[in-house]
Amino acid sequence: INALTEKLPAAKEDFERCMEINPSFVPAKVQLAFCIYKTAMMQQSALLLQGAKRMFNDIISSHPKHADAYSLFAQLNQEMQDFEPASKNFDTAISLEPNNPVHYVYKALLVCQWKRDIQQAMDLLKKAVTLDPKCDFAFETLATLQVQSGDFKEAIENFDKALQNVRSESEMAHTFSIRQAALAQEYVTKVIGLIPPRLF
């Protein structure tokens, strides 16, 4: 919870405590490495950043079958605009967990940022929602891209599917707000004739 709410010092303590209790618990190591990375970004610390990268490399070296290690390392790579390593790490995560929709969503976001390839991103997202028809993250991301492509009807349908599967009030509020923004954009585009700038 602390990590999700960006309470990074408390999150770091939680993960370190977890590792003290069970040193072999790999998910705690992975989350600690990502927490250190986030702290490095907030503090603009090159030293912490190198430490986070080293932790990820150590985890992957000792646990080469742990998909989340590759996926979170890929997110670090992507945020640092190291796109080739990010793509490779996402691909490894997908190969290790081919039925996990989240890896496909993050790979789709990378493809959008790196190559501006909306079609490939859409294909990845459609694969994600096929694998898990209750993955609100996948439906929301797919709908956002469909808005950018001018496919408002399908976008609204997918926002509605995301809303049916959100797990908290804050997620519902967020998804509903971007759904309403999509409706407003549709009005501006179709009725007024203005074309809003594209994100990708």
C-alpha positions as a printed Julia matrix, in Angstrom:
200×3 Matrix{Float64}:
   0.0     0.0     0.0
   2.82    2.4     0.85
   4.45    1.74   -2.53
   1.19    2.32   -4.4
   0.62    5.61   -2.6
   4.2     6.78   -3.25
   5.14    6.65    0.45
   8.56    5.44   -0.6
  10.53    5.55    2.69
   7.8     3.55    4.44
   7.55    1.17    1.47
  11.3     0.63    1.52
  11.13   -0.27    5.21
   8.26   -2.68    4.53
  10.16   -4.51    1.79
  13.36   -4.65    3.86
  11.41   -6.05    6.81
   9.82   -8.63    4.53
  13.26   -9.7     3.33
  14.49  -10.0     6.92
  11.61  -12.35    7.69
  12.03  -14.36    4.49
  15.3   -13.66    2.63
  14.31  -16.02   -0.19
  11.08  -14.13   -1.02
  11.92  -12.8    -4.48
   8.89  -10.48   -4.98
  10.03   -8.37   -2.01
  13.5    -8.03   -3.54
  12.01   -6.98   -6.87
   9.71   -4.41   -5.29
  12.55   -3.07   -3.15
  14.7    -2.56   -6.25
  11.87   -0.67   -7.96
  11.21    1.36   -4.81
  14.88    2.38   -4.72
  14.63    3.39   -8.37
  11.58    5.57   -7.65
  13.42    7.14   -4.73
  16.4     7.8    -7.0
  14.16    9.66   -9.43
  12.58   11.76   -6.69
  15.96   12.62   -5.18
  17.73   12.86   -8.56
  20.35   10.48   -7.18
  22.59    8.8    -9.75
  24.05    6.65   -6.98
  20.66    5.23   -5.97
  19.78    4.7    -9.62
  22.9     2.63  -10.18
  22.1     0.7    -7.02
  18.6    -0.1    -8.27
  19.92   -1.27  -11.64
  22.52   -3.42   -9.91
  19.82   -4.98   -7.71
  17.71   -5.85  -10.75
  20.68   -7.4   -12.53
  21.54   -9.43   -9.42
  17.94  -10.62   -9.03
  17.69  -11.63  -12.68
  21.05  -13.38  -12.48
  20.02  -15.43   -9.45
  16.33  -15.86  -10.41
  16.22  -15.92  -14.23
  12.67  -17.31  -14.31
  11.06  -14.5   -12.29
   8.91  -12.61  -14.8
   8.13   -9.6   -12.59
  11.83   -8.86  -12.21
  12.12   -8.47  -15.98
   8.87   -6.49  -16.23
   9.76   -3.97  -13.53
  13.32   -3.65  -14.81
  11.81   -2.99  -18.24
   9.67   -0.21  -16.76
  12.83    1.31  -15.28
  14.53    1.01  -18.68
  11.57    2.63  -20.4
  11.4     5.57  -18.01
  15.12    6.11  -18.6
  14.41    5.93  -22.37
  16.58    2.83  -22.72
  14.09    1.37  -25.15
  16.02   -1.6   -26.54
  16.7    -3.14  -23.09
  13.11   -2.35  -22.09
  11.74   -4.22  -25.1
  14.0    -7.18  -24.47
  13.0    -7.38  -20.8
   9.28   -7.12  -21.57
   9.65   -9.87  -24.17
  11.36  -12.08  -21.6
   8.58  -11.42  -19.08
   5.99  -12.37  -21.72
   7.87  -15.55  -22.62
   7.98  -16.55  -18.94
   4.33  -15.65  -18.25
   2.53  -15.73  -21.61
  -0.87  -15.67  -19.92
  -0.23  -12.56  -17.8
  -2.05   -9.65  -19.49
  -0.15   -6.95  -17.6
   3.11   -7.67  -19.43
   1.35   -7.14  -22.77
  -0.08   -3.82  -21.59
   3.31   -2.49  -20.57
   4.86   -3.69  -23.82
   2.08   -1.85  -25.69
   2.86    1.36  -23.82
   6.53    0.95  -24.72
   5.7     0.42  -28.4
   3.64    3.63  -28.38
   6.36    5.71  -26.76
   9.29    4.22  -28.65
   8.04    3.4   -32.14
   4.71    5.24  -32.29
   3.29    1.98  -33.64
  -0.35    2.22  -32.63
  -1.38   -0.92  -34.53
   1.18   -3.12  -32.79
   0.16   -1.62  -29.46
  -3.51   -2.31  -30.18
  -2.7    -5.91  -31.1
  -0.87   -6.38  -27.8
  -3.75   -4.85  -25.85
  -6.34   -6.97  -27.62
  -4.25  -10.01  -26.71
  -4.27   -8.82  -23.08
  -8.06   -8.47  -22.88
  -8.49  -11.84  -24.57
  -6.27  -13.45  -21.94
  -8.09  -11.72  -19.1
 -11.53  -10.2   -19.85
 -11.49   -8.64  -16.36
  -8.21   -6.74  -16.7
  -9.37   -3.14  -16.24
  -5.83   -1.83  -16.88
  -5.82   -3.42  -20.34
  -9.3    -2.17  -21.26
  -8.52    1.36  -20.08
  -5.25    1.49  -22.02
  -6.89    0.06  -25.14
  -9.71    2.61  -24.88
  -7.23    5.47  -24.51
  -5.46    4.44  -27.73
  -8.79    4.06  -29.52
  -9.67    7.64  -28.56
  -6.37    8.77  -30.05
  -7.25    6.85  -33.22
 -10.69    8.47  -33.4
 -12.54    5.21  -32.68
 -14.78    6.72  -30.03
 -17.54    4.08  -30.07
 -15.21    1.19  -29.22
 -13.27    3.39  -26.81
 -16.37    4.16  -24.73
 -17.33    0.48  -24.75
 -13.89   -0.46  -23.45
 -13.91    2.29  -20.83
 -17.22    0.81  -19.64
 -15.64   -2.66  -19.47
 -12.78   -1.2   -17.45
 -15.27    0.45  -15.07
 -17.01   -2.89  -14.54
 -13.76   -4.4   -13.28
 -12.02   -1.65  -11.28
 -11.05   -2.63   -7.75
 -11.28    0.66   -5.85
 -13.22    3.91   -5.74
 -10.14    5.9    -6.75
  -9.64    3.71   -9.83
 -13.31    4.11  -10.68
 -13.08    7.9   -10.37
  -9.96    7.98  -12.57
 -11.41    5.75  -15.29
 -14.75    7.56  -15.27
 -13.02   10.93  -15.65
 -11.07    9.85  -18.72
 -14.22    8.23  -20.14
 -15.99   11.57  -19.81
 -13.01   13.32  -21.38
 -13.29   10.92  -24.31
 -16.96   11.84  -24.75
 -16.01   15.52  -24.71
 -13.29   14.88  -27.28
 -15.77   13.03  -29.49
 -18.1    16.04  -29.35
 -15.29   18.47  -30.17
 -14.15   16.3   -33.07
 -17.5    15.4   -34.62
 -19.68   18.41  -33.86
 -17.27   21.34  -33.74
 -14.76   19.87  -36.16
 -11.64   20.48  -34.1
  -8.96   17.78  -34.0
  -7.24   17.59  -30.58
  -3.49   16.87  -30.61
  -2.51   13.21  -30.52
  -0.46   11.79  -27.67
   1.25    9.2   -29.88
